[in-house]
PDB file of N, CA, C and O in Angstrom:
ATOM      1  N   MET A  13     -26.546  -6.710   4.808  1.00  0.00           N
ATOM      2  CA  MET A  13     -27.144  -6.122   3.631  1.00  0.00           C
ATOM      3  C   MET A  13     -27.126  -4.603   3.715  1.00  0.00           C
ATOM      4  O   MET A  13     -26.837  -3.948   2.735  1.00  0.00           O
ATOM      5  N   ILE A  14     -27.467  -4.085   4.880  1.00  0.00           N
ATOM      6  CA  ILE A  14     -27.474  -2.636   5.050  1.00  0.00           C
ATOM      7  C   ILE A  14     -26.058  -2.090   4.912  1.00  0.00           C
ATOM      8  O   ILE A  14     -25.838  -1.055   4.295  1.00  0.00           O
ATOM      9  N   TYR A  15     -25.100  -2.823   5.475  1.00  0.00           N
ATOM     10  CA  TYR A  15     -23.697  -2.408   5.379  1.00  0.00           C
ATOM     11  C   TYR A  15     -23.270  -2.306   3.920  1.00  0.00           C
ATOM     12  O   TYR A  15     -22.678  -1.317   3.502  1.00  0.00           O
ATOM     13  N   ILE A  16     -23.580  -3.315   3.141  1.00  0.00           N
ATOM     14  CA  ILE A  16     -23.201  -3.336   1.731  1.00  0.00           C
ATOM     15  C   ILE A  16     -23.883  -2.183   0.985  1.00  0.00           C
ATOM     16  O   ILE A  16     -23.252  -1.477   0.206  1.00  0.00           O
ATOM     17  N   ALA A  17     -25.170  -1.985   1.254  1.00  0.00           N
ATOM     18  CA  ALA A  17     -25.900  -0.910   0.587  1.00  0.00           C
ATOM     19  C   ALA A  17     -25.321   0.450   0.957  1.00  0.00           C
ATOM     20  O   ALA A  17     -25.195   1.334   0.108  1.00  0.00           O
ATOM     21  N   THR A  18     -24.932   0.620   2.217  1.00  0.00           N
ATOM     22  CA  THR A  18     -24.348   1.888   2.653  1.00  0.00           C
ATOM     23  C   THR A  18     -23.008   2.117   1.964  1.00  0.00           C
ATOM     24  O   THR A  18     -22.724   3.207   1.482  1.00  0.00           O
ATOM     25  N   LYS A  19     -22.178   1.073   1.910  1.00  0.00           N
ATOM     26  CA  LYS A  19     -20.870   1.190   1.256  1.00  0.00           C
ATOM     27  C   LYS A  19     -21.023   1.420  -0.243  1.00  0.00           C
ATOM     28  O   LYS A  19     -20.240   2.145  -0.850  1.00  0.00           O
ATOM     29  N   ALA A  20     -22.021   0.810  -0.850  1.00  0.00           N
ATOM     30  CA  ALA A  20     -22.245   0.956  -2.288  1.00  0.00           C
ATOM     31  C   ALA A  20     -22.966   2.266  -2.616  1.00  0.00           C
ATOM     32  O   ALA A  20     -23.187   2.582  -3.769  1.00  0.00           O
ATOM     33  N   LYS A  21     -23.331   3.005  -1.574  1.00  0.00           N
ATOM     34  CA  LYS A  21     -24.025   4.293  -1.713  1.00  0.00           C
ATOM     35  C   LYS A  21     -25.404   4.155  -2.351  1.00  0.00           C
ATOM     36  O   LYS A  21     -25.901   5.080  -2.973  1.00  0.00           O
ATOM     37  N   THR A  22     -26.024   2.982  -2.203  1.00  0.00           N
ATOM     38  CA  THR A  22     -27.377   2.810  -2.726  1.00  0.00           C
ATOM     39  C   THR A  22     -28.412   3.152  -1.655  1.00  0.00           C
ATOM     40  O   THR A  22     -29.582   3.281  -1.962  1.00  0.00           O
ATOM     41  N   VAL A  23     -27.960   3.300  -0.400  1.00  0.00           N
ATOM     42  CA  VAL A  23     -28.840   3.695   0.698  1.00  0.00           C
ATOM     43  C   VAL A  23     -28.158   4.838   1.428  1.00  0.00           C
ATOM     44  O   VAL A  23     -26.982   4.750   1.772  1.00  0.00           O
ATOM     45  N   ASP A  24     -28.896   5.899   1.687  1.00  0.00           N
ATOM     46  CA  ASP A  24     -28.322   7.076   2.327  1.00  0.00           C
ATOM     47  C   ASP A  24     -28.802   7.181   3.772  1.00  0.00           C
ATOM     48  O   ASP A  24     -29.356   8.199   4.173  1.00  0.00           O
ATOM     49  N   ILE A  25     -28.625   6.112   4.538  1.00  0.00           N
ATOM     50  CA  ILE A  25     -28.992   6.124   5.947  1.00  0.00           C
ATOM     51  C   ILE A  25     -27.909   5.409   6.744  1.00  0.00           C
ATOM     52  O   ILE A  25     -27.186   4.571   6.218  1.00  0.00           O
ATOM     53  N   ALA A  26     -27.821   5.761   8.007  1.00  0.00           N
ATOM     54  CA  ALA A  26     -26.905   5.059   8.903  1.00  0.00           C
ATOM     55  C   ALA A  26     -27.747   4.058   9.700  1.00  0.00           C
ATOM     56  O   ALA A  26     -28.670   4.451  10.398  1.00  0.00           O
ATOM     57  N   PRO A  27     -27.465   2.778   9.573  1.00  0.00           N
ATOM     58  CA  PRO A  27     -28.272   1.783  10.278  1.00  0.00           C
ATOM     59  C   PRO A  27     -28.085   1.876  11.789  1.00  0.00           C
ATOM     60  O   PRO A  27     -27.003   2.188  12.268  1.00  0.00           O
ATOM     61  N   ASP A  28     -29.152   1.631  12.529  1.00  0.00           N
ATOM     62  CA  ASP A  28     -29.055   1.567  13.980  1.00  0.00           C
ATOM     63  C   ASP A  28     -29.337   0.129  14.423  1.00  0.00           C
ATOM     64  O   ASP A  28     -29.666  -0.736  13.604  1.00  0.00           O
ATOM     65  N   VAL A  29     -29.194  -0.130  15.700  1.00  0.00           N
ATOM     66  CA  VAL A  29     -29.333  -1.491  16.216  1.00  0.00           C
ATOM     67  C   VAL A  29     -30.716  -2.056  15.924  1.00  0.00           C
ATOM     68  O   VAL A  29     -30.847  -3.216  15.518  1.00  0.00           O
ATOM     69  N   GLU A  30     -31.757  -1.257  16.101  1.00  0.00           N
ATOM     70  CA  GLU A  30     -33.117  -1.761  15.860  1.00  0.00           C
ATOM     71  C   GLU A  30     -33.330  -2.121  14.393  1.00  0.00           C
ATOM     72  O   GLU A  30     -33.990  -3.101  14.073  1.00  0.00           O
ATOM     73  N   MET A  31     -32.772  -1.324  13.501  1.00  0.00           N
ATOM     74  CA  MET A  31     -32.906  -1.609  12.074  1.00  0.00           C
ATOM     75  C   MET A  31     -32.217  -2.941  11.747  1.00  0.00           C
ATOM     76  O   MET A  31     -32.770  -3.763  11.012  1.00  0.00           O
ATOM     77  N   ILE A  32     -31.048  -3.131  12.309  1.00  0.00           N
ATOM     78  CA  ILE A  32     -30.313  -4.372  12.072  1.00  0.00           C
ATOM     79  C   ILE A  32     -31.051  -5.555  12.687  1.00  0.00           C
ATOM     80  O   ILE A  32     -31.193  -6.605  12.070  1.00  0.00           O
ATOM     81  N   ARG A  33     -31.549  -5.379  13.915  1.00  0.00           N
ATOM     82  CA  ARG A  33     -32.296  -6.445  14.583  1.00  0.00           C
ATOM     83  C   ARG A  33     -33.522  -6.854  13.759  1.00  0.00           C
ATOM     84  O   ARG A  33     -33.795  -8.038  13.555  1.00  0.00           O
ATOM     85  N   THR A  34     -34.234  -5.880  13.238  1.00  0.00           N
ATOM     86  CA  THR A  34     -35.413  -6.151  12.412  1.00  0.00           C
ATOM     87  C   THR A  34     -35.023  -6.902  11.138  1.00  0.00           C
ATOM     88  O   THR A  34     -35.685  -7.870  10.755  1.00  0.00           O
ATOM     89  N   CYS A  35     -33.952  -6.464  10.516  1.00  0.00           N
ATOM     90  CA  CYS A  35     -33.473  -7.132   9.296  1.00  0.00           C
ATOM     91  C   CYS A  35     -33.093  -8.579   9.603  1.00  0.00           C
ATOM     92  O   CYS A  35     -33.444  -9.489   8.845  1.00  0.00           O
ATOM     93  N   PHE A  36     -32.411  -8.802  10.713  1.00  0.00           N
ATOM     94  CA  PHE A  36     -32.034 -10.166  11.099  1.00  0.00           C
ATOM     95  C   PHE A  36     -33.270 -11.024  11.339  1.00  0.00           C
ATOM     96  O   PHE A  36     -33.318 -12.178  10.927  1.00  0.00           O
ATOM     97  N   GLU A  37     -34.265 -10.466  12.032  1.00  0.00           N
ATOM     98  CA  GLU A  37     -35.493 -11.224  12.304  1.00  0.00           C
ATOM     99  C   GLU A  37     -36.189 -11.626  11.006  1.00  0.00           C
ATOM    100  O   GLU A  37     -36.649 -12.759  10.879  1.00  0.00           O
ATOM    101  N   LYS A  38     -36.254 -10.715  10.061  1.00  0.00           N
ATOM    102  CA  LYS A  38     -36.898 -11.016   8.783  1.00  0.00           C
ATOM    103  C   LYS A  38     -36.176 -12.139   8.040  1.00  0.00           C
ATOM    104  O   LYS A  38     -36.805 -12.916   7.326  1.00  0.00           O
ATOM    105  N   GLN A  39     -34.865 -12.199   8.211  1.00  0.00           N
ATOM    106  CA  GLN A  39     -34.067 -13.216   7.523  1.00  0.00           C
ATOM    107  C   GLN A  39     -33.842 -14.464   8.392  1.00  0.00           C
ATOM    108  O   GLN A  39     -33.116 -15.369   7.994  1.00  0.00           O
ATOM    109  N   ASP A  40     -34.444 -14.475   9.588  1.00  0.00           N
ATOM    110  CA  ASP A  40     -34.302 -15.581  10.537  1.00  0.00           C
ATOM    111  C   ASP A  40     -32.831 -15.833  10.897  1.00  0.00           C
ATOM    112  O   ASP A  40     -32.352 -16.961  10.933  1.00  0.00           O
ATOM    113  N   ILE A  41     -32.114 -14.727  11.167  1.00  0.00           N
ATOM    114  CA  ILE A  41     -30.715 -14.789  11.578  1.00  0.00           C
ATOM    115  C   ILE A  41     -30.660 -14.452  13.061  1.00  0.00           C
ATOM    116  O   ILE A  41     -31.195 -13.428  13.484  1.00  0.00           O
ATOM    117  N   PRO A  42     -30.029 -15.290  13.875  1.00  0.00           N
ATOM    118  CA  PRO A  42     -29.927 -14.988  15.312  1.00  0.00           C
ATOM    119  C   PRO A  42     -29.159 -13.679  15.533  1.00  0.00           C
ATOM    120  O   PRO A  42     -28.177 -13.400  14.844  1.00  0.00           O
ATOM    121  N   PHE A  43     -29.613 -12.900  16.495  1.00  0.00           N
ATOM    122  CA  PHE A  43     -28.969 -11.626  16.816  1.00  0.00           C
ATOM    123  C   PHE A  43     -28.359 -11.731  18.204  1.00  0.00           C
ATOM    124  O   PHE A  43     -29.006 -12.161  19.141  1.00  0.00           O
ATOM    125  N   GLY A  44     -27.122 -11.360  18.343  1.00  0.00           N
ATOM    126  CA  GLY A  44     -26.456 -11.390  19.635  1.00  0.00           C
ATOM    127  C   GLY A  44     -25.486 -12.554  19.743  1.00  0.00           C
ATOM    128  O   GLY A  44     -25.312 -13.333  18.807  1.00  0.00           O
ATOM    129  N   PRO A  45     -24.872 -12.655  20.910  1.00  0.00           N
ATOM    130  CA  PRO A  45     -23.863 -13.692  21.093  1.00  0.00           C
ATOM    131  C   PRO A  45     -24.480 -15.086  21.156  1.00  0.00           C
ATOM    132  O   PRO A  45     -25.590 -15.261  21.644  1.00  0.00           O
ATOM    133  N   ASP A  46     -23.751 -16.062  20.670  1.00  0.00           N
ATOM    134  CA  ASP A  46     -24.185 -17.453  20.736  1.00  0.00           C
ATOM    135  C   ASP A  46     -23.979 -17.945  22.170  1.00  0.00           C
ATOM    136  O   ASP A  46     -22.858 -17.909  22.679  1.00  0.00           O
ATOM    137  N   PRO A  47     -25.042 -18.380  22.835  1.00  0.00           N
ATOM    138  CA  PRO A  47     -24.919 -18.827  24.230  1.00  0.00           C
ATOM    139  C   PRO A  47     -23.912 -19.961  24.407  1.00  0.00           C
ATOM    140  O   PRO A  47     -23.250 -20.041  25.435  1.00  0.00           O
ATOM    141  N   VAL A  48     -23.778 -20.810  23.428  1.00  0.00           N
ATOM    142  CA  VAL A  48     -22.824 -21.922  23.527  1.00  0.00           C
ATOM    143  C   VAL A  48     -21.394 -21.378  23.574  1.00  0.00           C
ATOM    144  O   VAL A  48     -20.567 -21.827  24.380  1.00  0.00           O
ATOM    145  N   VAL A  49     -21.100 -20.393  22.741  1.00  0.00           N
ATOM    146  CA  VAL A  49     -19.755 -19.814  22.705  1.00  0.00           C
ATOM    147  C   VAL A  49     -19.448 -19.105  24.019  1.00  0.00           C
ATOM    148  O   VAL A  49     -18.356 -19.263  24.583  1.00  0.00           O
ATOM    149  N   ILE A  50     -20.402 -18.337  24.537  1.00  0.00           N
ATOM    150  CA  ILE A  50     -20.188 -17.608  25.786  1.00  0.00           C
ATOM    151  C   ILE A  50     -20.003 -18.591  26.946  1.00  0.00           C
ATOM    152  O   ILE A  50     -19.111 -18.415  27.781  1.00  0.00           O
ATOM    153  N   THR A  51     -20.822 -19.637  26.985  1.00  0.00           N
ATOM    154  CA  THR A  51     -20.697 -20.650  28.043  1.00  0.00           C
ATOM    155  C   THR A  51     -19.344 -21.343  27.962  1.00  0.00           C
ATOM    156  O   THR A  51     -18.686 -21.555  28.990  1.00  0.00           O
ATOM    157  N   LEU A  52     -18.928 -21.683  26.774  1.00  0.00           N
ATOM    158  CA  LEU A  52     -17.635 -22.332  26.588  1.00  0.00           C
ATOM    159  C   LEU A  52     -16.493 -21.411  27.038  1.00  0.00           C
ATOM    160  O   LEU A  52     -15.581 -21.842  27.748  1.00  0.00           O
ATOM    161  N   ALA A  53     -16.540 -20.153  26.655  1.00  0.00           N
ATOM    162  CA  ALA A  53     -15.502 -19.198  27.048  1.00  0.00           C
ATOM    163  C   ALA A  53     -15.480 -19.030  28.566  1.00  0.00           C
ATOM    164  O   ALA A  53     -14.404 -18.953  29.178  1.00  0.00           O
ATOM    165  N   TYR A  54     -16.649 -19.010  29.188  1.00  0.00           N
ATOM    166  CA  TYR A  54     -16.744 -18.892  30.650  1.00  0.00           C
ATOM    167  C   TYR A  54     -16.095 -20.107  31.320  1.00  0.00           C
ATOM    168  O   TYR A  54     -15.282 -19.962  32.245  1.00  0.00           O
ATOM    169  N   GLN A  55     -16.449 -21.305  30.855  1.00  0.00           N
ATOM    170  CA  GLN A  55     -15.890 -22.533  31.433  1.00  0.00           C
ATOM    171  C   GLN A  55     -14.375 -22.607  31.209  1.00  0.00           C
ATOM    172  O   GLN A  55     -13.635 -23.035  32.103  1.00  0.00           O
ATOM    173  N   LEU A  56     -13.922 -22.197  30.041  1.00  0.00           N
ATOM    174  CA  LEU A  56     -12.486 -22.213  29.764  1.00  0.00           C
ATOM    175  C   LEU A  56     -11.743 -21.167  30.593  1.00  0.00           C
ATOM    176  O   LEU A  56     -10.576 -21.371  30.950  1.00  0.00           O
ATOM    177  N   THR A  57     -12.402 -20.067  30.923  1.00  0.00           N
ATOM    178  CA  THR A  57     -11.797 -19.079  31.827  1.00  0.00           C
ATOM    179  C   THR A  57     -11.568 -19.719  33.185  1.00  0.00           C
ATOM    180  O   THR A  57     -10.473 -19.634  33.751  1.00  0.00           O
ATOM    181  N   LYS A  58     -12.610 -20.360  33.724  1.00  0.00           N
ATOM    182  CA  LYS A  58     -12.496 -21.006  35.030  1.00  0.00           C
ATOM    183  C   LYS A  58     -11.410 -22.088  35.019  1.00  0.00           C
ATOM    184  O   LYS A  58     -10.611 -22.188  35.956  1.00  0.00           O
ATOM    185  N   GLN A  59     -11.385 -22.888  33.969  1.00  0.00           N
ATOM    186  CA  GLN A  59     -10.391 -23.963  33.858  1.00  0.00           C
ATOM    187  C   GLN A  59      -8.977 -23.387  33.773  1.00  0.00           C
ATOM    188  O   GLN A  59      -8.056 -23.891  34.427  1.00  0.00           O
ATOM    189  N   SER A  60      -8.809 -22.329  32.991  1.00  0.00           N
ATOM    190  CA  SER A  60      -7.494 -21.712  32.836  1.00  0.00           C
ATOM    191  C   SER A  60      -6.997 -21.120  34.156  1.00  0.00           C
ATOM    192  O   SER A  60      -5.810 -21.226  34.487  1.00  0.00           O
ATOM    193  N   ILE A  61      -7.906 -20.512  34.911  1.00  0.00           N
ATOM    194  CA  ILE A  61      -7.541 -19.983  36.229  1.00  0.00           C
ATOM    195  C   ILE A  61      -7.095 -21.128  37.135  1.00  0.00           C
ATOM    196  O   ILE A  61      -6.046 -21.046  37.791  1.00  0.00           O
ATOM    197  N   ALA A  62      -7.870 -22.196  37.159  1.00  0.00           N
ATOM    198  CA  ALA A  62      -7.562 -23.343  38.022  1.00  0.00           C
ATOM    199  C   ALA A  62      -6.209 -23.962  37.663  1.00  0.00           C
ATOM    200  O   ALA A  62      -5.496 -24.459  38.549  1.00  0.00           O
ATOM    201  N   GLN A  63      -5.847 -23.916  36.395  1.00  0.00           N
ATOM    202  CA  GLN A  63      -4.589 -24.513  35.938  1.00  0.00           C
ATOM    203  C   GLN A  63      -3.434 -23.507  35.924  1.00  0.00           C
ATOM    204  O   GLN A  63      -2.326 -23.841  35.519  1.00  0.00           O
ATOM    205  N   GLY A  64      -3.712 -22.269  36.332  1.00  0.00           N
ATOM    206  CA  GLY A  64      -2.671 -21.250  36.396  1.00  0.00           C
ATOM    207  C   GLY A  64      -2.211 -20.750  35.039  1.00  0.00           C
ATOM    208  O   GLY A  64      -1.105 -20.232  34.905  1.00  0.00           O
ATOM    209  N   GLU A  65      -3.051 -20.873  34.033  1.00  0.00           N
ATOM    210  CA  GLU A  65      -2.709 -20.436  32.678  1.00  0.00           C
ATOM    211  C   GLU A  65      -3.233 -19.016  32.451  1.00  0.00           C
ATOM    212  O   GLU A  65      -4.332 -18.805  31.941  1.00  0.00           O
ATOM    213  N   LYS A  66      -2.422 -18.038  32.848  1.00  0.00           N
ATOM    214  CA  LYS A  66      -2.856 -16.639  32.833  1.00  0.00           C
ATOM    215  C   LYS A  66      -3.235 -16.141  31.442  1.00  0.00           C
ATOM    216  O   LYS A  66      -4.277 -15.517  31.265  1.00  0.00           O
ATOM    217  N   LYS A  67      -2.395 -16.382  30.443  1.00  0.00           N
ATOM    218  CA  LYS A  67      -2.686 -15.866  29.093  1.00  0.00           C
ATOM    219  C   LYS A  67      -3.997 -16.436  28.542  1.00  0.00           C
ATOM    220  O   LYS A  67      -4.791 -15.711  27.949  1.00  0.00           O
ATOM    221  N   ALA A  68      -4.211 -17.722  28.744  1.00  0.00           N
ATOM    222  CA  ALA A  68      -5.456 -18.337  28.279  1.00  0.00           C
ATOM    223  C   ALA A  68      -6.644 -17.749  29.039  1.00  0.00           C
ATOM    224  O   ALA A  68      -7.676 -17.430  28.435  1.00  0.00           O
ATOM    225  N   ALA A  69      -6.500 -17.585  30.340  1.00  0.00           N
ATOM    226  CA  ALA A  69      -7.582 -17.027  31.152  1.00  0.00           C
ATOM    227  C   ALA A  69      -7.917 -15.610  30.695  1.00  0.00           C
ATOM    228  O   ALA A  69      -9.095 -15.236  30.598  1.00  0.00           O
ATOM    229  N   GLU A  70      -6.887 -14.809  30.410  1.00  0.00           N
ATOM    230  CA  GLU A  70      -7.113 -13.439  29.922  1.00  0.00           C
ATOM    231  C   GLU A  70      -7.869 -13.454  28.595  1.00  0.00           C
ATOM    232  O   GLU A  70      -8.781 -12.650  28.375  1.00  0.00           O
ATOM    233  N   TYR A  71      -7.477 -14.346  27.722  1.00  0.00           N
ATOM    234  CA  TYR A  71      -8.122 -14.449  26.413  1.00  0.00           C
ATOM    235  C   TYR A  71      -9.609 -14.775  26.561  1.00  0.00           C
ATOM    236  O   TYR A  71     -10.467 -14.108  25.976  1.00  0.00           O
ATOM    237  N   PHE A  72      -9.909 -15.790  27.357  1.00  0.00           N
ATOM    238  CA  PHE A  72     -11.297 -16.228  27.486  1.00  0.00           C
ATOM    239  C   PHE A  72     -12.152 -15.231  28.268  1.00  0.00           C
ATOM    240  O   PHE A  72     -13.317 -15.014  27.920  1.00  0.00           O
ATOM    241  N   ILE A  73     -11.599 -14.600  29.302  1.00  0.00           N
ATOM    242  CA  ILE A  73     -12.400 -13.623  30.046  1.00  0.00           C
ATOM    243  C   ILE A  73     -12.689 -12.400  29.183  1.00  0.00           C
ATOM    244  O   ILE A  73     -13.743 -11.772  29.312  1.00  0.00           O
ATOM    245  N   ASP A  74     -11.787 -12.071  28.259  1.00  0.00           N
ATOM    246  CA  ASP A  74     -12.059 -10.964  27.326  1.00  0.00           C
ATOM    247  C   ASP A  74     -13.287 -11.270  26.473  1.00  0.00           C
ATOM    248  O   ASP A  74     -14.095 -10.379  26.200  1.00  0.00           O
ATOM    249  N   ILE A  75     -13.414 -12.513  26.043  1.00  0.00           N
ATOM    250  CA  ILE A  75     -14.585 -12.908  25.253  1.00  0.00           C
ATOM    251  C   ILE A  75     -15.848 -12.761  26.088  1.00  0.00           C
ATOM    252  O   ILE A  75     -16.828 -12.146  25.651  1.00  0.00           O
ATOM    253  N   VAL A  76     -15.818 -13.294  27.294  1.00  0.00           N
ATOM    254  CA  VAL A  76     -17.001 -13.248  28.167  1.00  0.00           C
ATOM    255  C   VAL A  76     -17.377 -11.799  28.468  1.00  0.00           C
ATOM    256  O   VAL A  76     -18.538 -11.403  28.326  1.00  0.00           O
ATOM    257  N   GLN A  77     -16.389 -11.006  28.885  1.00  0.00           N
ATOM    258  CA  GLN A  77     -16.687  -9.624  29.280  1.00  0.00           C
ATOM    259  C   GLN A  77     -17.023  -8.738  28.083  1.00  0.00           C
ATOM    260  O   GLN A  77     -17.564  -7.653  28.267  1.00  0.00           O
ATOM    261  N   GLY A  78     -16.750  -9.208  26.886  1.00  0.00           N
ATOM    262  CA  GLY A  78     -17.170  -8.459  25.711  1.00  0.00           C
ATOM    263  C   GLY A  78     -18.689  -8.420  25.572  1.00  0.00           C
ATOM    264  O   GLY A  78     -19.244  -7.555  24.908  1.00  0.00           O
ATOM    265  N   PHE A  79     -19.347  -9.365  26.239  1.00  0.00           N
ATOM    266  CA  PHE A  79     -20.804  -9.448  26.174  1.00  0.00           C
ATOM    267  C   PHE A  79     -21.473  -9.271  27.525  1.00  0.00           C
ATOM    268  O   PHE A  79     -22.580  -8.747  27.611  1.00  0.00           O
ATOM    269  N   PHE A  80     -20.816  -9.740  28.579  1.00  0.00           N
ATOM    270  CA  PHE A  80     -21.403  -9.677  29.920  1.00  0.00           C
ATOM    271  C   PHE A  80     -20.336  -9.245  30.911  1.00  0.00           C
ATOM    272  O   PHE A  80     -19.289  -9.870  30.991  1.00  0.00           O
ATOM    273  N   GLU A  81     -20.619  -8.202  31.630  1.00  0.00           N
ATOM    274  CA  GLU A  81     -19.703  -7.795  32.687  1.00  0.00           C
ATOM    275  C   GLU A  81     -20.539  -7.601  33.943  1.00  0.00           C
ATOM    276  O   GLU A  81     -21.435  -6.763  33.989  1.00  0.00           O
ATOM    277  N   ASN A  82     -20.256  -8.432  34.916  1.00  0.00           N
ATOM    278  CA  ASN A  82     -20.970  -8.341  36.180  1.00  0.00           C
ATOM    279  C   ASN A  82     -19.974  -8.592  37.311  1.00  0.00           C
ATOM    280  O   ASN A  82     -18.765  -8.702  37.085  1.00  0.00           O
ATOM    281  N   GLU A  83     -20.472  -8.692  38.519  1.00  0.00           N
ATOM    282  CA  GLU A  83     -19.601  -8.864  39.681  1.00  0.00           C
ATOM    283  C   GLU A  83     -18.768 -10.143  39.569  1.00  0.00           C
ATOM    284  O   GLU A  83     -17.573 -10.150  39.876  1.00  0.00           O
ATOM    285  N   GLU A  84     -19.379 -11.220  39.110  1.00  0.00           N
ATOM    286  CA  GLU A  84     -18.659 -12.494  38.993  1.00  0.00           C
ATOM    287  C   GLU A  84     -17.520 -12.409  37.980  1.00  0.00           C
ATOM    288  O   GLU A  84     -16.400 -12.850  38.259  1.00  0.00           O
ATOM    289  N   THR A  85     -17.797 -11.849  36.809  1.00  0.00           N
ATOM    290  CA  THR A  85     -16.731 -11.762  35.800  1.00  0.00           C
ATOM    291  C   THR A  85     -15.648 -10.781  36.245  1.00  0.00           C
ATOM    292  O   THR A  85     -14.475 -10.987  35.943  1.00  0.00           O
ATOM    293  N   GLN A  86     -16.045  -9.753  36.984  1.00  0.00           N
ATOM    294  CA  GLN A  86     -15.054  -8.804  37.498  1.00  0.00           C
ATOM    295  C   GLN A  86     -14.154  -9.484  38.524  1.00  0.00           C
ATOM    296  O   GLN A  86     -12.936  -9.268  38.542  1.00  0.00           O
ATOM    297  N   MET A  87     -14.731 -10.336  39.373  1.00  0.00           N
ATOM    298  CA  MET A  87     -13.939 -11.082  40.350  1.00  0.00           C
ATOM    299  C   MET A  87     -12.983 -12.046  39.641  1.00  0.00           C
ATOM    300  O   MET A  87     -11.830 -12.212  40.062  1.00  0.00           O
ATOM    301  N   MET A  88     -13.449 -12.657  38.567  1.00  0.00           N
ATOM    302  CA  MET A  88     -12.585 -13.547  37.790  1.00  0.00           C
ATOM    303  C   MET A  88     -11.428 -12.753  37.186  1.00  0.00           C
ATOM    304  O   MET A  88     -10.279 -13.206  37.208  1.00  0.00           O
ATOM    305  N   ARG A  89     -11.717 -11.569  36.663  1.00  0.00           N
ATOM    306  CA  ARG A  89     -10.684 -10.711  36.076  1.00  0.00           C
ATOM    307  C   ARG A  89      -9.646 -10.346  37.134  1.00  0.00           C
ATOM    308  O   ARG A  89      -8.440 -10.389  36.891  1.00  0.00           O
ATOM    309  N   GLU A  90     -10.111 -10.005  38.329  1.00  0.00           N
ATOM    310  CA  GLU A  90      -9.196  -9.652  39.413  1.00  0.00           C
ATOM    311  C   GLU A  90      -8.322 -10.835  39.812  1.00  0.00           C
ATOM    312  O   GLU A  90      -7.123 -10.667  40.081  1.00  0.00           O
ATOM    313  N   GLU A  91      -8.897 -12.016  39.828  1.00  0.00           N
ATOM    314  CA  GLU A  91      -8.124 -13.221  40.142  1.00  0.00           C
ATOM    315  C   GLU A  91      -7.049 -13.476  39.088  1.00  0.00           C
ATOM    316  O   GLU A  91      -5.916 -13.828  39.399  1.00  0.00           O
ATOM    317  N   ILE A  92      -7.407 -13.254  37.829  1.00  0.00           N
ATOM    318  CA  ILE A  92      -6.431 -13.412  36.743  1.00  0.00           C
ATOM    319  C   ILE A  92      -5.315 -12.393  36.894  1.00  0.00           C
ATOM    320  O   ILE A  92      -4.129 -12.721  36.728  1.00  0.00           O
ATOM    321  N   ASP A  93      -5.666 -11.156  37.228  1.00  0.00           N
ATOM    322  CA  ASP A  93      -4.661 -10.111  37.379  1.00  0.00           C
ATOM    323  C   ASP A  93      -3.682 -10.423  38.510  1.00  0.00           C
ATOM    324  O   ASP A  93      -2.521  -9.993  38.457  1.00  0.00           O
ATOM    325  N   ARG A  94      -4.127 -11.171  39.507  1.00  0.00           N
ATOM    326  CA  ARG A  94      -3.250 -11.547  40.622  1.00  0.00           C
ATOM    327  C   ARG A  94      -2.340 -12.748  40.297  1.00  0.00           C
ATOM    328  O   ARG A  94      -1.449 -13.077  41.065  1.00  0.00           O
ATOM    329  N   MET A  95      -2.581 -13.393  39.174  1.00  0.00           N
ATOM    330  CA  MET A  95      -1.795 -14.582  38.811  1.00  0.00           C
ATOM    331  C   MET A  95      -0.360 -14.188  38.453  1.00  0.00           C
ATOM    332  O   MET A  95      -0.071 -13.167  37.959  1.00  0.00           O
TER     333      MET A  95
END
């Protein structure tokens, strides 16, 4: 809604994360990544590595690391790079 209002020039403000989060809460819209999607991408990364499917592993680890980057995901990325 804020995006549309900004583009339509009916609101003269630049939305920030808190403003968007508040708007989502008021509308009962989940904010952030869907845990099911992230879990699925993580599992598919592991499966792709195990099966030697580098392109698939790269695709799925990109999804995971788009939201979470830690030592484990970095190790997975390094393993993919060695494939």
